CSV table of C-alpha atoms in Angstrom, one decimal:
chain,number,residue,atom,x,y,z
A,15,UNK,CA,-22.3,12.6,-22.4
A,16,UNK,CA,-19.3,12.9,-20.1
A,17,UNK,CA,-16.6,15.4,-21.2
A,18,UNK,CA,-13.1,13.9,-21.6
A,19,UNK,CA,-10.4,16.3,-20.6
A,20,UNK,CA,-6.6,16.3,-21.1
A,21,UNK,CA,-4.5,16.3,-17.9
A,22,UNK,CA,-3.6,20.0,-18.4
A,23,UNK,CA,-7.3,21.0,-18.1
A,24,UNK,CA,-8.3,18.3,-15.7
A,25,UNK,CA,-5.8,18.8,-12.9
A,26,UNK,CA,-6.7,22.5,-12.1
A,27,UNK,CA,-10.3,21.5,-11.8
A,28,UNK,CA,-9.4,19.2,-8.8
A,29,UNK,CA,-9.0,22.4,-6.7
A,30,UNK,CA,-12.7,23.2,-7.0
A,31,UNK,CA,-14.6,20.0,-8.0
A,32,UNK,CA,-14.7,16.6,-6.2
A,33,UNK,CA,-12.5,13.9,-7.7
A,34,UNK,CA,-13.3,10.3,-7.7
A,35,UNK,CA,-10.8,7.5,-8.4
A,36,UNK,CA,-12.7,4.4,-9.5
A,37,UNK,CA,-9.7,2.1,-9.4
A,38,UNK,CA,-9.5,-0.8,-6.9
A,39,UNK,CA,-8.6,0.0,-3.3
A,40,UNK,CA,-5.1,-1.6,-3.8
A,41,UNK,CA,-4.4,0.6,-6.8
A,42,UNK,CA,-5.6,3.7,-4.8
A,43,UNK,CA,-3.4,2.8,-1.8
A,44,UNK,CA,-0.3,2.5,-4.0
A,45,UNK,CA,-0.8,6.0,-5.3
A,46,UNK,CA,-3.5,8.5,-6.1
A,47,UNK,CA,-4.1,12.1,-7.1
A,48,UNK,CA,-4.0,14.2,-3.9
A,49,UNK,CA,-7.6,15.0,-2.8
A,50,UNK,CA,-9.2,12.0,-4.6
A,51,UNK,CA,-11.8,9.9,-3.0
A,52,UNK,CA,-11.9,6.2,-3.8
A,53,UNK,CA,-15.2,4.8,-5.1
A,54,UNK,CA,-14.0,1.5,-6.7
A,55,UNK,CA,-16.0,0.0,-9.4
A,56,UNK,CA,-14.4,-3.3,-8.4
A,57,UNK,CA,-12.8,-4.3,-5.1
A,58,UNK,CA,-9.4,-6.0,-5.1
A,59,UNK,CA,-10.9,-9.5,-5.4
A,60,UNK,CA,-13.5,-8.5,-8.0
A,61,UNK,CA,-10.8,-6.9,-10.2
A,62,UNK,CA,-8.8,-10.1,-10.1
A,63,UNK,CA,-11.8,-12.1,-11.1
A,64,UNK,CA,-12.6,-9.8,-14.1
A,65,UNK,CA,-8.9,-9.9,-15.1
A,66,UNK,CA,-8.9,-13.7,-15.2
A,67,UNK,CA,-12.2,-13.6,-17.1
A,68,UNK,CA,-10.6,-11.4,-19.7
A,69,UNK,CA,-7.6,-13.7,-20.1
A,70,UNK,CA,-9.8,-16.8,-20.4
A,71,UNK,CA,-12.7,-15.5,-22.5
A,72,UNK,CA,-11.8,-12.2,-23.9
A,73,UNK,CA,-13.3,-8.7,-23.6
A,74,UNK,CA,-16.9,-9.9,-24.0
A,75,UNK,CA,-16.6,-12.4,-21.2
A,76,UNK,CA,-14.9,-9.8,-18.9
A,77,UNK,CA,-17.7,-7.3,-19.6
A,78,UNK,CA,-20.4,-9.8,-18.7
A,79,UNK,CA,-18.6,-10.7,-15.4
A,80,UNK,CA,-18.2,-7.0,-14.7
A,81,UNK,CA,-21.9,-6.3,-15.2
A,82,UNK,CA,-22.9,-9.1,-12.9
A,83,UNK,CA,-20.6,-7.8,-10.2
A,84,UNK,CA,-21.4,-4.1,-10.5
A,85,UNK,CA,-25.2,-4.3,-11.1
A,86,UNK,CA,-26.2,-4.4,-7.4
A,87,UNK,CA,-23.8,-1.6,-6.5
A,88,UNK,CA,-25.1,1.1,-8.9
A,89,UNK,CA,-27.5,2.9,-6.6
A,90,UNK,CA,-24.8,3.0,-3.9
A,91,UNK,CA,-22.3,4.6,-6.3
A,92,UNK,CA,-24.8,7.3,-7.2
A,93,UNK,CA,-25.6,8.0,-3.5
A,94,UNK,CA,-21.8,8.4,-2.7
A,95,UNK,CA,-21.3,10.7,-5.7
A,96,UNK,CA,-24.2,13.0,-4.8
A,97,UNK,CA,-22.9,13.3,-1.3
A,98,UNK,CA,-19.5,14.3,-2.6
A,99,UNK,CA,-20.9,16.6,-5.3
A,100,UNK,CA,-23.9,18.5,-4.1
A,101,UNK,CA,-23.6,20.9,-7.1
A,102,UNK,CA,-23.8,17.8,-9.3
A,103,UNK,CA,-20.4,18.2,-11.0
A,104,UNK,CA,-17.8,15.6,-10.6
A,105,UNK,CA,-14.4,14.5,-11.9
A,106,UNK,CA,-13.4,10.9,-12.2
A,107,UNK,CA,-10.7,8.7,-13.6
A,108,UNK,CA,-9.4,5.1,-13.8
A,109,UNK,CA,-6.0,3.7,-14.8
A,110,UNK,CA,-6.0,4.4,-18.5
A,111,UNK,CA,-9.2,6.4,-19.0
A,112,UNK,CA,-11.1,3.4,-20.3
A,113,UNK,CA,-14.1,1.3,-19.4
A,114,UNK,CA,-14.1,1.8,-15.7
A,115,UNK,CA,-14.2,5.6,-15.7
A,116,UNK,CA,-16.4,5.6,-18.8
A,117,UNK,CA,-19.0,3.3,-17.2
A,118,UNK,CA,-19.1,5.3,-14.0
A,119,UNK,CA,-19.3,8.6,-15.9
A,120,UNK,CA,-22.3,7.2,-17.8
A,121,UNK,CA,-24.0,6.2,-14.6
A,122,UNK,CA,-23.5,9.6,-13.0
A,123,UNK,CA,-24.7,11.4,-16.1
A,124,UNK,CA,-27.7,9.2,-16.2
A,125,UNK,CA,-28.4,10.2,-12.6
A,126,UNK,CA,-28.4,13.9,-13.5
A,127,UNK,CA,-24.8,14.8,-12.8
A,128,UNK,CA,-22.2,16.4,-15.0
A,129,UNK,CA,-19.1,14.2,-15.2
A,130,UNK,CA,-15.6,14.9,-16.5
A,131,UNK,CA,-13.2,12.1,-17.1
A,132,UNK,CA,-9.4,12.2,-17.5
A,133,UNK,CA,-8.0,11.4,-20.9
A,134,UNK,CA,-5.4,8.6,-20.5
A,135,UNK,CA,-6.4,8.2,-16.8
A,136,UNK,CA,-4.1,8.0,-13.9
A,137,UNK,CA,-1.3,6.7,-16.2
A,138,UNK,CA,-1.4,10.0,-18.0
A,139,UNK,CA,-1.3,11.9,-14.7
A,140,UNK,CA,1.8,10.0,-13.6
A,141,UNK,CA,3.6,10.8,-16.9
A,142,UNK,CA,2.6,14.4,-16.7
A,143,UNK,CA,3.8,15.1,-13.2
A,144,UNK,CA,7.2,13.6,-13.8
A,145,UNK,CA,7.6,15.9,-16.8
A,146,UNK,CA,6.8,18.9,-14.6
A,147,UNK,CA,9.8,18.3,-12.4
A,148,UNK,CA,12.0,18.8,-15.5
A,149,UNK,CA,10.6,22.3,-16.0
A,150,UNK,CA,13.5,24.8,-15.4
A,151,UNK,CA,12.8,27.0,-12.4
A,152,UNK,CA,14.5,29.6,-10.3
A,153,UNK,CA,15.8,27.5,-7.5
A,154,UNK,CA,17.8,28.2,-4.4
A,155,UNK,CA,19.0,25.5,-2.0
A,156,UNK,CA,19.8,26.0,1.7
A,157,UNK,CA,22.5,23.7,2.9
A,158,UNK,CA,24.7,23.2,5.9
A,159,UNK,CA,25.9,20.4,8.1
A,160,UNK,CA,23.4,18.5,10.4
A,161,UNK,CA,22.1,20.7,13.2
A,162,UNK,CA,22.4,24.0,11.4
A,163,UNK,CA,18.7,24.7,11.7
A,164,UNK,CA,18.0,24.8,8.0
A,165,UNK,CA,14.4,23.7,8.2
A,166,UNK,CA,13.6,26.3,10.8
A,167,UNK,CA,15.1,29.0,8.6
A,168,UNK,CA,13.2,27.9,5.5
A,169,UNK,CA,9.9,27.9,7.5
A,170,UNK,CA,10.6,31.5,8.5
A,171,UNK,CA,11.3,32.3,4.8
A,172,UNK,CA,8.0,30.7,4.0
A,173,UNK,CA,6.1,32.8,6.6
A,174,UNK,CA,7.7,35.8,4.9
A,175,UNK,CA,6.1,34.9,1.6
A,176,UNK,CA,8.9,32.9,0.0
A,177,UNK,CA,8.1,29.6,-1.8
A,178,UNK,CA,9.4,26.5,0.0
A,179,UNK,CA,9.1,22.9,-1.2
A,180,UNK,CA,9.3,21.1,2.1
A,181,UNK,CA,10.5,17.7,0.9
A,182,UNK,CA,11.1,16.3,4.4
A,183,UNK,CA,7.6,17.1,5.5
A,184,UNK,CA,6.1,15.5,2.4
A,185,UNK,CA,8.3,12.4,2.9
A,186,UNK,CA,7.6,12.2,6.6
A,187,UNK,CA,11.3,11.8,7.1
A,188,UNK,CA,14.1,14.3,8.0
A,189,UNK,CA,16.7,12.6,5.9
A,190,UNK,CA,19.0,11.2,8.6
A,191,UNK,CA,19.2,7.9,10.4
A,192,UNK,CA,17.1,9.6,13.1
A,193,UNK,CA,14.7,11.0,10.5
A,194,UNK,CA,11.8,8.7,11.1
A,195,UNK,CA,11.5,9.6,14.8
A,196,UNK,CA,8.3,11.4,15.6
A,197,UNK,CA,7.1,11.2,12.1
A,198,UNK,CA,3.9,9.9,10.5
A,199,UNK,CA,4.2,6.6,8.5
A,200,UNK,CA,5.9,7.3,5.2
A,201,UNK,CA,3.8,7.3,2.0
A,202,UNK,CA,4.5,4.9,-0.8
A,203,UNK,CA,7.2,6.3,-3.1
A,204,UNK,CA,4.5,6.7,-5.8
A,205,UNK,CA,2.3,8.8,-3.4
A,206,UNK,CA,5.4,10.7,-2.3
A,207,UNK,CA,5.9,11.8,-5.9
A,208,UNK,CA,2.2,12.7,-6.3
A,209,UNK,CA,2.3,14.8,-3.1
A,210,UNK,CA,5.5,16.6,-4.3
A,211,UNK,CA,3.9,17.3,-7.6
A,212,UNK,CA,0.8,18.7,-5.9
A,213,UNK,CA,2.9,21.2,-4.0
A,214,UNK,CA,5.1,21.9,-7.1
A,215,UNK,CA,2.1,22.8,-9.4
A,216,UNK,CA,1.0,25.5,-7.0
A,217,UNK,CA,4.2,27.6,-7.2
A,218,UNK,CA,4.7,30.7,-9.2
A,219,UNK,CA,7.5,29.7,-11.5
A,220,UNK,CA,8.5,33.3,-12.1
A,221,UNK,CA,9.6,33.5,-8.5
A,222,UNK,CA,12.3,31.7,-6.6
A,223,UNK,CA,11.6,28.2,-5.1
A,224,UNK,CA,13.5,27.3,-2.0
A,225,UNK,CA,14.6,23.8,-1.1
A,226,UNK,CA,16.6,22.2,1.6
A,227,UNK,CA,19.8,20.4,0.6
A,228,UNK,CA,18.6,16.8,0.6
A,229,UNK,CA,20.0,13.4,-0.5
A,230,UNK,CA,18.3,11.5,-3.2
A,231,UNK,CA,16.6,9.2,-0.7
A,232,UNK,CA,14.7,10.1,2.5
A,233,UNK,CA,13.9,6.8,4.3
A,234,UNK,CA,11.9,4.8,1.8
A,235,UNK,CA,11.1,7.8,-0.4
A,236,UNK,CA,13.2,8.6,-3.4
A,237,UNK,CA,13.1,12.0,-5.1
A,238,UNK,CA,12.1,12.0,-8.8
A,239,UNK,CA,15.3,12.2,-10.8
A,240,UNK,CA,14.4,15.4,-12.7
A,241,UNK,CA,13.8,17.2,-9.4
A,242,UNK,CA,17.0,15.9,-7.7
A,243,UNK,CA,19.0,16.9,-10.8
A,244,UNK,CA,17.8,20.5,-10.5
A,245,UNK,CA,18.4,20.5,-6.7
A,246,UNK,CA,22.0,19.4,-7.2
A,247,UNK,CA,22.7,22.0,-10.0
A,248,UNK,CA,21.0,25.0,-8.2
A,249,UNK,CA,23.0,27.6,-6.3
A,250,UNK,CA,23.6,26.4,-2.7
A,251,UNK,CA,23.7,28.8,0.3
A,252,UNK,CA,25.8,26.8,2.8
A,253,UNK,CA,25.5,28.2,6.3
A,254,UNK,CA,28.4,27.5,8.6
A,255,UNK,CA,27.2,27.1,12.2
A,256,UNK,CA,29.6,26.5,15.1
A,257,UNK,CA,29.5,22.8,16.3
A,258,UNK,CA,28.4,23.6,19.8
A,259,UNK,CA,25.3,25.3,18.4
A,260,UNK,CA,24.6,22.3,16.2
A,261,UNK,CA,24.9,20.0,19.1
A,262,UNK,CA,22.3,22.1,21.0
A,263,UNK,CA,20.0,22.0,18.0
A,264,UNK,CA,20.2,18.1,17.9
A,265,UNK,CA,19.6,17.9,21.6
A,266,UNK,CA,16.6,20.2,21.2
A,267,UNK,CA,15.2,18.2,18.3
A,268,UNK,CA,15.8,14.6,19.4
A,269,UNK,CA,16.3,14.8,23.2
A,270,UNK,CA,12.5,14.3,23.7
A,271,UNK,CA,12.7,10.7,22.4
A,272,UNK,CA,13.2,7.6,24.6
A,273,UNK,CA,16.7,6.3,25.1
A,274,UNK,CA,15.7,3.0,23.5
A,275,UNK,CA,14.7,4.8,20.3
A,276,UNK,CA,17.9,6.8,20.1
A,277,UNK,CA,20.0,3.7,20.9
A,278,UNK,CA,18.4,1.8,18.1
A,279,UNK,CA,19.2,4.5,15.6
A,280,UNK,CA,22.8,4.9,16.8
A,281,UNK,CA,23.5,1.2,16.3
A,282,UNK,CA,22.5,1.5,12.7
A,283,UNK,CA,25.5,3.7,12.0
A,284,UNK,CA,28.0,1.5,13.9
A,285,UNK,CA,30.2,0.9,10.9
A,286,UNK,CA,30.5,4.5,9.8
A,287,UNK,CA,30.7,5.9,13.2
A,288,UNK,CA,33.3,3.3,14.4
A,289,UNK,CA,32.9,0.9,17.3
A,290,UNK,CA,35.0,3.0,19.6
A,291,UNK,CA,32.8,6.1,19.1
A,292,UNK,CA,29.6,4.1,19.2
A,293,UNK,CA,30.6,2.7,22.6
A,294,UNK,CA,31.2,6.3,23.9
A,295,UNK,CA,27.9,7.5,22.4
A,296,UNK,CA,25.9,4.7,24.0
A,297,UNK,CA,27.5,5.2,27.4
A,298,UNK,CA,26.8,8.9,27.2
A,299,UNK,CA,23.2,8.2,26.2
A,300,UNK,CA,22.8,5.9,29.2
A,301,UNK,CA,24.1,8.6,31.4
A,302,UNK,CA,21.8,11.2,29.9
A,303,UNK,CA,24.6,13.2,28.4
A,304,UNK,CA,22.9,14.1,25.1
A,305,UNK,CA,25.3,16.8,24.2
A,306,UNK,CA,28.1,14.3,24.0
A,307,UNK,CA,25.9,11.9,22.0
A,308,UNK,CA,25.1,14.7,19.6
A,309,UNK,CA,28.8,15.6,19.2
A,310,UNK,CA,29.7,12.0,18.4
A,311,UNK,CA,26.9,11.6,16.0
A,312,UNK,CA,28.0,14.7,14.1
A,313,UNK,CA,31.3,12.9,13.3
A,314,UNK,CA,29.3,10.7,11.0
A,315,UNK,CA,27.0,13.3,9.7
A,316,UNK,CA,29.7,15.8,8.9
A,317,UNK,CA,31.6,13.3,6.8
A,318,UNK,CA,28.4,12.3,5.0
A,319,UNK,CA,27.5,15.9,4.2
A,320,UNK,CA,31.0,16.7,3.0
A,321,UNK,CA,30.8,13.9,0.5
A,322,UNK,CA,27.4,15.1,-0.7
A,323,UNK,CA,28.7,18.6,-1.2
A,324,UNK,CA,31.5,17.3,-3.4
A,325,UNK,CA,28.8,16.0,-5.9
A,326,UNK,CA,27.8,19.6,-6.6
A,327,UNK,CA,29.3,22.2,-9.0
A,328,UNK,CA,31.7,23.9,-6.6
A,329,UNK,CA,31.3,27.3,-8.3
A,330,UNK,CA,27.6,27.1,-7.2
A,331,UNK,CA,28.4,26.8,-3.5
A,332,UNK,CA,28.3,30.0,-1.4
A,333,UNK,CA,29.3,29.8,2.2
A,334,UNK,CA,27.8,32.1,4.9
A,335,UNK,CA,29.0,32.0,8.5
A,336,UNK,CA,26.3,32.4,11.3
A,337,UNK,CA,27.1,32.4,15.0
A,338,UNK,CA,23.8,31.3,16.6
A,339,UNK,CA,20.8,29.1,16.0
A,340,UNK,CA,18.6,32.1,15.4
A,341,UNK,CA,16.2,31.5,12.5
A,342,UNK,CA,14.7,35.0,12.3
A,343,UNK,CA,18.1,36.7,12.4
A,344,UNK,CA,19.7,34.2,10.1
A,345,UNK,CA,17.0,34.7,7.5
A,346,UNK,CA,17.8,38.4,7.3
A,347,UNK,CA,21.5,37.6,6.9
A,348,UNK,CA,20.7,35.1,4.1
A,349,UNK,CA,18.5,37.5,2.2
A,350,UNK,CA,21.1,40.2,2.3
A,351,UNK,CA,23.8,37.7,1.3
A,352,UNK,CA,21.7,36.6,-1.7
A,353,UNK,CA,21.1,40.2,-2.8
A,354,UNK,CA,24.9,40.9,-2.8
A,355,UNK,CA,26.4,37.6,-3.9
A,356,UNK,CA,24.0,35.2,-5.6
A,357,UNK,CA,21.3,37.1,-7.4
A,358,UNK,CA,23.3,37.0,-10.7
A,359,UNK,CA,23.1,33.2,-10.8
A,360,UNK,CA,19.3,32.9,-10.3
């Protein structure tokens, strides 16, 4: 008989055992536990048929319909499972931990495998991960106006062994109007939260977790409220970088894209940039003067960042001036600054 495990015991096993999500392809596409493989008991249309059967004739009718649909697929399910789990141990779940996962677990056990199902199913997983973001942690946030090279600095910190929750990488968006350029398609918001949680659970919560100062929304992805609340309350190391250096950083980061792509994004901030400045930016773009384009774009971004900073507790903001876009050198300055100024707040 399959063993039913609570989420606290089930989730760590996903690091070593194959995980099967037996929900429909549409449910899986909307959001799934990272690393899961979809072996749907019913496809999207079949799930709808069974649902209608339940409404019209009750559970017994739905079960009969389900058996008629699933019967010819049983051998195929077992073949897929054995390919995934050569050691004959497998994890699986459905939406609520009910009949779909229970039936598939029975099948796999009958075929000589050891199956573990998730108590409460994917619904319990979703509730659990959102609770984890409320867990108080030692958090430091690196901030600074657009073009300050914050992500590069954080990646250097990560290489040095620090813990970095790279929200932009997980969202496939850099948080600005240009943030989608060069990125993979964004995940659904549900999958974004799942992927964040997968990174979050791997941290050592006795140590500092670094984040970049982000707005609540990155493109179509919205941070979970408990995580964003902690990010906004945590100490912020705000690096002050000269504007010419920030302009160079933007040119380096976005200068490789086509003029048409850059023009499309500039037009999106027409109202906040102002028609006069937009006209200048578009003319500079046409002439290949990307430094001027970057300088004009920073008019908008600097105002937006200043507003976001005001939403933080001002006593938790620590400013550090740096002269150059030099991630390695700036990391050392930041670590020394923290040791002298911020350690008492962590």
